Short mmCIF file of C-alpha atoms in Angstrom, two decimals:
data_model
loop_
_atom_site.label_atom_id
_atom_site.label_comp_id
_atom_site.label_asym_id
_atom_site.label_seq_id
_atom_site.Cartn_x
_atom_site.Cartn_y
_atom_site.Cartn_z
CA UNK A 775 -7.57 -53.01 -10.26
CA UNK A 776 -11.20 -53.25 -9.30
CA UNK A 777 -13.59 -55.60 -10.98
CA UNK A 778 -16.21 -57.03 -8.43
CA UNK A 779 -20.43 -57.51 -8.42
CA UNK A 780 -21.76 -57.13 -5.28
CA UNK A 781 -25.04 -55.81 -3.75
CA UNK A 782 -24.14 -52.87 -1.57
CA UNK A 783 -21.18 -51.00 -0.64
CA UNK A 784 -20.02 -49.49 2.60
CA UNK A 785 -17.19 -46.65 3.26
CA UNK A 786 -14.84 -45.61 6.03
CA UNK A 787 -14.91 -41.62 6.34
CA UNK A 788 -11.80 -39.98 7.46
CA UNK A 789 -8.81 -41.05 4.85
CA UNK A 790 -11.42 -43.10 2.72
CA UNK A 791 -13.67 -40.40 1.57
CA UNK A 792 -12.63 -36.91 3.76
CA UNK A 793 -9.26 -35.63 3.97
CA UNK A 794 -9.44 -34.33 7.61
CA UNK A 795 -5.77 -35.26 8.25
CA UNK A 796 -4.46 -31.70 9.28
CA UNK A 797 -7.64 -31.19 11.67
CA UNK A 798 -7.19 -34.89 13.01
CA UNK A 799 -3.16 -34.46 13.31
CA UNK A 800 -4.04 -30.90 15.41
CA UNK A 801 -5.96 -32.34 17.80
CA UNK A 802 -4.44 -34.68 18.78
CA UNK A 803 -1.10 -33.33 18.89
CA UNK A 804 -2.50 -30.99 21.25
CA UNK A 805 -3.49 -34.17 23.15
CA UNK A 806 -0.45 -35.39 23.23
CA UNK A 807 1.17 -31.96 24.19
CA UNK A 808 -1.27 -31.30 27.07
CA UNK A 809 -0.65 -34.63 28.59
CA UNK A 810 3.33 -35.25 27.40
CA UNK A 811 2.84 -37.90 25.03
CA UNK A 812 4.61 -38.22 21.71
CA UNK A 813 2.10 -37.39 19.27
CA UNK A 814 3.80 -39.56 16.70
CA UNK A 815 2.82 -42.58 18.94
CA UNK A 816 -0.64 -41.23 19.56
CA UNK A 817 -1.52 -41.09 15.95
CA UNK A 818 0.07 -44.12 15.00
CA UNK A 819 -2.57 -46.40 17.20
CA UNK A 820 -5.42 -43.44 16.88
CA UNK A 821 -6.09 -43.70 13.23
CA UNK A 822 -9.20 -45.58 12.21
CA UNK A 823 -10.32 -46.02 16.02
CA UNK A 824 -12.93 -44.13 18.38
CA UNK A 825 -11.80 -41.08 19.89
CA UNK A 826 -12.68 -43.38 23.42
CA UNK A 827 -10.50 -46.02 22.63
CA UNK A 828 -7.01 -44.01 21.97
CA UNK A 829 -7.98 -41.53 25.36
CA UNK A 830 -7.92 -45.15 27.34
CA UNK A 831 -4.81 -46.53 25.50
CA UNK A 832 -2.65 -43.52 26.64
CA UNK A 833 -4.33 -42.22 29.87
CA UNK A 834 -5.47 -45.56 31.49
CA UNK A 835 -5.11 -44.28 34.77
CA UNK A 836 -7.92 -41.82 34.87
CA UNK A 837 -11.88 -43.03 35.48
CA UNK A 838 -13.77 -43.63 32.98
CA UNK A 839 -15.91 -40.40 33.40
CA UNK A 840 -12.63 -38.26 33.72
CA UNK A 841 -11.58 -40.18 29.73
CA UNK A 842 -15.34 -39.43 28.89
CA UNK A 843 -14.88 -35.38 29.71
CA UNK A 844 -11.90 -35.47 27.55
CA UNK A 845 -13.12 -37.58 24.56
CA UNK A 846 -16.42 -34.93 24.82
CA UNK A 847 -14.33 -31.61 24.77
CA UNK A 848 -11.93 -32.97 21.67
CA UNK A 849 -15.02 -34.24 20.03
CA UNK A 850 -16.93 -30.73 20.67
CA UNK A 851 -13.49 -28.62 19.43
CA UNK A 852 -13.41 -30.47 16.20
CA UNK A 853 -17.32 -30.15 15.28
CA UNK A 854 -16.96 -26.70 13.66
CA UNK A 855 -13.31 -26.93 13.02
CA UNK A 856 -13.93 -28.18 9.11
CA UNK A 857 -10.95 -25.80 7.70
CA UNK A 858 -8.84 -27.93 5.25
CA UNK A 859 -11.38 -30.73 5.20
CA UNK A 860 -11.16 -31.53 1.19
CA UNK A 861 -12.37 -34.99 0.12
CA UNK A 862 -9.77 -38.26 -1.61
CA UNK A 863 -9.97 -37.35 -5.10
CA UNK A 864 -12.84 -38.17 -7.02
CA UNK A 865 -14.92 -39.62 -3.36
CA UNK A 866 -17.89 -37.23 -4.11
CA UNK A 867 -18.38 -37.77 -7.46
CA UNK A 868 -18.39 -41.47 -7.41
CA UNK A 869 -20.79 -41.86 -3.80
CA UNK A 870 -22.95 -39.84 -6.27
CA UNK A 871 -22.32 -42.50 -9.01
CA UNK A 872 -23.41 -45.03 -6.75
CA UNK A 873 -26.37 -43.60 -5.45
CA UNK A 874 -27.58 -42.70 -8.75
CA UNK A 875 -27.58 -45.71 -9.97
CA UNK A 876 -29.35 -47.35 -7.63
CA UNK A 877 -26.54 -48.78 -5.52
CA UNK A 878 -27.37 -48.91 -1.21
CA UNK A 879 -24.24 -47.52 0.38
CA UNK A 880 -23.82 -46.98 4.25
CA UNK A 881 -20.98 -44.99 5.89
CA UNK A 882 -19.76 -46.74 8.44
CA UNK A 883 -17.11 -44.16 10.47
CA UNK A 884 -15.49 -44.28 13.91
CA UNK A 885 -16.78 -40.31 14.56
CA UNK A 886 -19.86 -39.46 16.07
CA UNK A 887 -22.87 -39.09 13.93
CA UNK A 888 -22.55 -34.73 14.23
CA UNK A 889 -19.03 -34.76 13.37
CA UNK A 890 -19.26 -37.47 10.10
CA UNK A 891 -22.40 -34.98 9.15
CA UNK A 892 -19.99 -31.68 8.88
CA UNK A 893 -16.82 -33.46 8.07
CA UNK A 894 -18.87 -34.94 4.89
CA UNK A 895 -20.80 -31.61 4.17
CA UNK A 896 -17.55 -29.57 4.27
CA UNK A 897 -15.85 -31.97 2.26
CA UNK A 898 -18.76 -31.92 -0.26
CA UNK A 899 -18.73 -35.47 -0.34
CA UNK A 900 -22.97 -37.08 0.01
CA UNK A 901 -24.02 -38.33 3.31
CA UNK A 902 -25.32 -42.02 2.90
CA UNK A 903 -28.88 -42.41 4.32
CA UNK A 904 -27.30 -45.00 6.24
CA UNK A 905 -24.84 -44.22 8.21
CA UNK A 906 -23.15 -45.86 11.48
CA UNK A 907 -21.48 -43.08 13.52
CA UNK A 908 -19.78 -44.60 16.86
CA UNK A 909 -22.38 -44.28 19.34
CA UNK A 910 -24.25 -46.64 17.30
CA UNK A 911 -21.37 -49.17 18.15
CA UNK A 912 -20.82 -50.94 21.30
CA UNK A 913 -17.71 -51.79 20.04
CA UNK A 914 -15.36 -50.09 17.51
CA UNK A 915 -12.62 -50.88 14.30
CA UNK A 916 -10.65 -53.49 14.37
CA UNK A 917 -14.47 -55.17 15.97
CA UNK A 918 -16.29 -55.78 12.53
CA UNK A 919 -19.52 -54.62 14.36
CA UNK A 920 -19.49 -51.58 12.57
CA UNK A 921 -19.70 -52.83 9.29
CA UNK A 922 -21.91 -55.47 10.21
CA UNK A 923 -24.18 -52.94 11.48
CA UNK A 924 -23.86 -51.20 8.13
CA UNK A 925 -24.98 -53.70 5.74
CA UNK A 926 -27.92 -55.02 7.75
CA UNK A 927 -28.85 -51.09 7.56
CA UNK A 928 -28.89 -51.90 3.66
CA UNK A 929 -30.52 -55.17 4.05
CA UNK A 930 -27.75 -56.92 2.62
CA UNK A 931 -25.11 -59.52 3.72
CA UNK A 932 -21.88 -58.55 4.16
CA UNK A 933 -20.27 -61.08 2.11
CA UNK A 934 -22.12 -59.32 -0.84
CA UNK A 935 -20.84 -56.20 -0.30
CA UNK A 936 -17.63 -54.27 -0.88
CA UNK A 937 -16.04 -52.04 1.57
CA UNK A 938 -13.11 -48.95 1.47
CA UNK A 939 -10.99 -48.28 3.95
CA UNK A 940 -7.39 -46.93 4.95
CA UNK A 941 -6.81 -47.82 8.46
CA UNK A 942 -5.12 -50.70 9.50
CA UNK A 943 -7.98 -51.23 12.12
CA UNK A 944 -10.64 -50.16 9.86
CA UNK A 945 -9.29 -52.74 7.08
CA UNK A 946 -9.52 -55.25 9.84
CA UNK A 947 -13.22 -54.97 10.82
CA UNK A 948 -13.86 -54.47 6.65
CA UNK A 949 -12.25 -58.15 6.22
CA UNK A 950 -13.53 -59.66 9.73
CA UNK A 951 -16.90 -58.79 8.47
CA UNK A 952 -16.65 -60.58 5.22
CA UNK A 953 -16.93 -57.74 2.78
CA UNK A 954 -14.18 -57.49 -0.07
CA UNK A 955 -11.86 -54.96 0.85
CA UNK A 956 -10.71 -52.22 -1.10
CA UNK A 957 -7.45 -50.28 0.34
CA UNK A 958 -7.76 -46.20 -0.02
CA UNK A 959 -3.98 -44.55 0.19
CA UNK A 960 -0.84 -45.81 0.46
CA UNK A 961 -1.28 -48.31 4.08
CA UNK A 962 1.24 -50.94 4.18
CA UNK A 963 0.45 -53.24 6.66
CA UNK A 964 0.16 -57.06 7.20
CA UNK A 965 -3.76 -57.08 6.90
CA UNK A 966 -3.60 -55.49 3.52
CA UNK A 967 -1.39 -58.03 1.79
CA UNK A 968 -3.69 -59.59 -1.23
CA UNK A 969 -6.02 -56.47 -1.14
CA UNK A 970 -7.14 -54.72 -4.32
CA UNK A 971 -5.93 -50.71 -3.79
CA UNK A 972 -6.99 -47.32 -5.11
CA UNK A 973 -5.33 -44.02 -4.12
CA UNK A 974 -8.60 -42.14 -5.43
CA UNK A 975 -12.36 -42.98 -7.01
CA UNK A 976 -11.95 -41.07 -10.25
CA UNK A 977 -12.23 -44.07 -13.26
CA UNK A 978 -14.37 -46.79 -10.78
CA UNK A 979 -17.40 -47.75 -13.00
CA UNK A 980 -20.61 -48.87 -11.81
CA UNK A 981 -22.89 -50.61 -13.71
CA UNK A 982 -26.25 -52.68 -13.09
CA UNK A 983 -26.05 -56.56 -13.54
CA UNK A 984 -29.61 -58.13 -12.66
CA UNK A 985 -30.03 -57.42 -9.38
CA UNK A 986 -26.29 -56.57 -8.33
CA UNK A 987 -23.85 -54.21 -9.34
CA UNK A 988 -20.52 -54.38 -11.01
CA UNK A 989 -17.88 -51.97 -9.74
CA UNK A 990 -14.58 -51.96 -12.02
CA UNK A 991 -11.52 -49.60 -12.58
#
């Protein structure tokens, strides 16, 4: 259950509003194939992080332009790879809901700005005017940089403003940063104890109150 007024609201991408989990699984189980690692373990630290962080966790012995090449050619594979994309149930229609009625929202994703672009387009989700891809963050989920950076894009603190997310590193940064956290999916982790949960947008209200917004469902 949902019932919160706040000023501005800010979104994880992949498992908060896209489905990309088969095209996000693929890669990098070929990662993990081309460079024998258990793709079970990659995928278990990947989710929710920069495609630069997870290359250094399990290939920490290469320079850091040999981990750039790699993080490059996955990144430049999965651009037009949108096949299966879908969005969470009910993510489109209630960005539109928000937008409509006034509300500023910034996506604030760990994929670079190109890939958020297509993965929201193909998932026919809107794409937030502001957005936060990862190049415009020195330093990535669990950091709350991220969504720090997101609600000074809407000119808001983030104290006043409500954040989804799925990842335990994403859910993290949402908290560190002061935002109320919402929980997309089914994560049980340590960070999410106390946290409201959805497992889809279809029923969340949003309504004006003076100057804020109340968000309810």
């Amino acid at each position: 259950m949902i019932d919160v007024v706040v000023s501005g609201v800010l979104f994880d991408m992949d498992g908060t509003l896209v489905d990309s989990t088969t095209v996000v699984e693929a890669a990098w189980s070929r990662f993990g194939a081309e460079h024998g690692i258990d793709p079970a373990e990659i995928l278990g630290f990947s989710h929710g992080r920069q495609t630069i962080d997870t290359v250094q966790r399990f290939l920490p012995h290469l320079t850091p332009d040999e981990q750039r090449v790699i993080v490059d050619t996955m990144i430049a594979a999965e651009i037009d790879y949108t096949e299966g994309i879908v969005e969470v149930p009910g993510a489109g229609a209630f960005v539109q809901r928000l937008v409509d009625a006034g509300v500023p929202v910034a996506l604030v994703t760990s994929a670079p700005r190109e890939l958020a672009v297509k993965r929201m387009v193909a998932a026919g989700v809107p794409v937030p005017e502001a957005l936060v891809p990862s190049e415009d963050a020195e330093r990535s989920k669990p950091h709350p940089e991220g969504y720090l950076r997101g609600a000074a894009l809407l000119g808001v603190p983030a104290e006043r403003c409500l954040a989804f997310e799925d990842a335990p590193a994403g859910v993290e940064a949402a908290v560190a940063s002061g935002a109320t956290t919402v929980v997309v999916g089914t994560l049980e982790a340590p960070v999410t104890a106390g946290l409201p949960r959805i497992t889809g947008y279809d029923g969340l209200e949003v309504t004006r109150e003076g100057s804020a917004f109340r968000i309810r469902g």
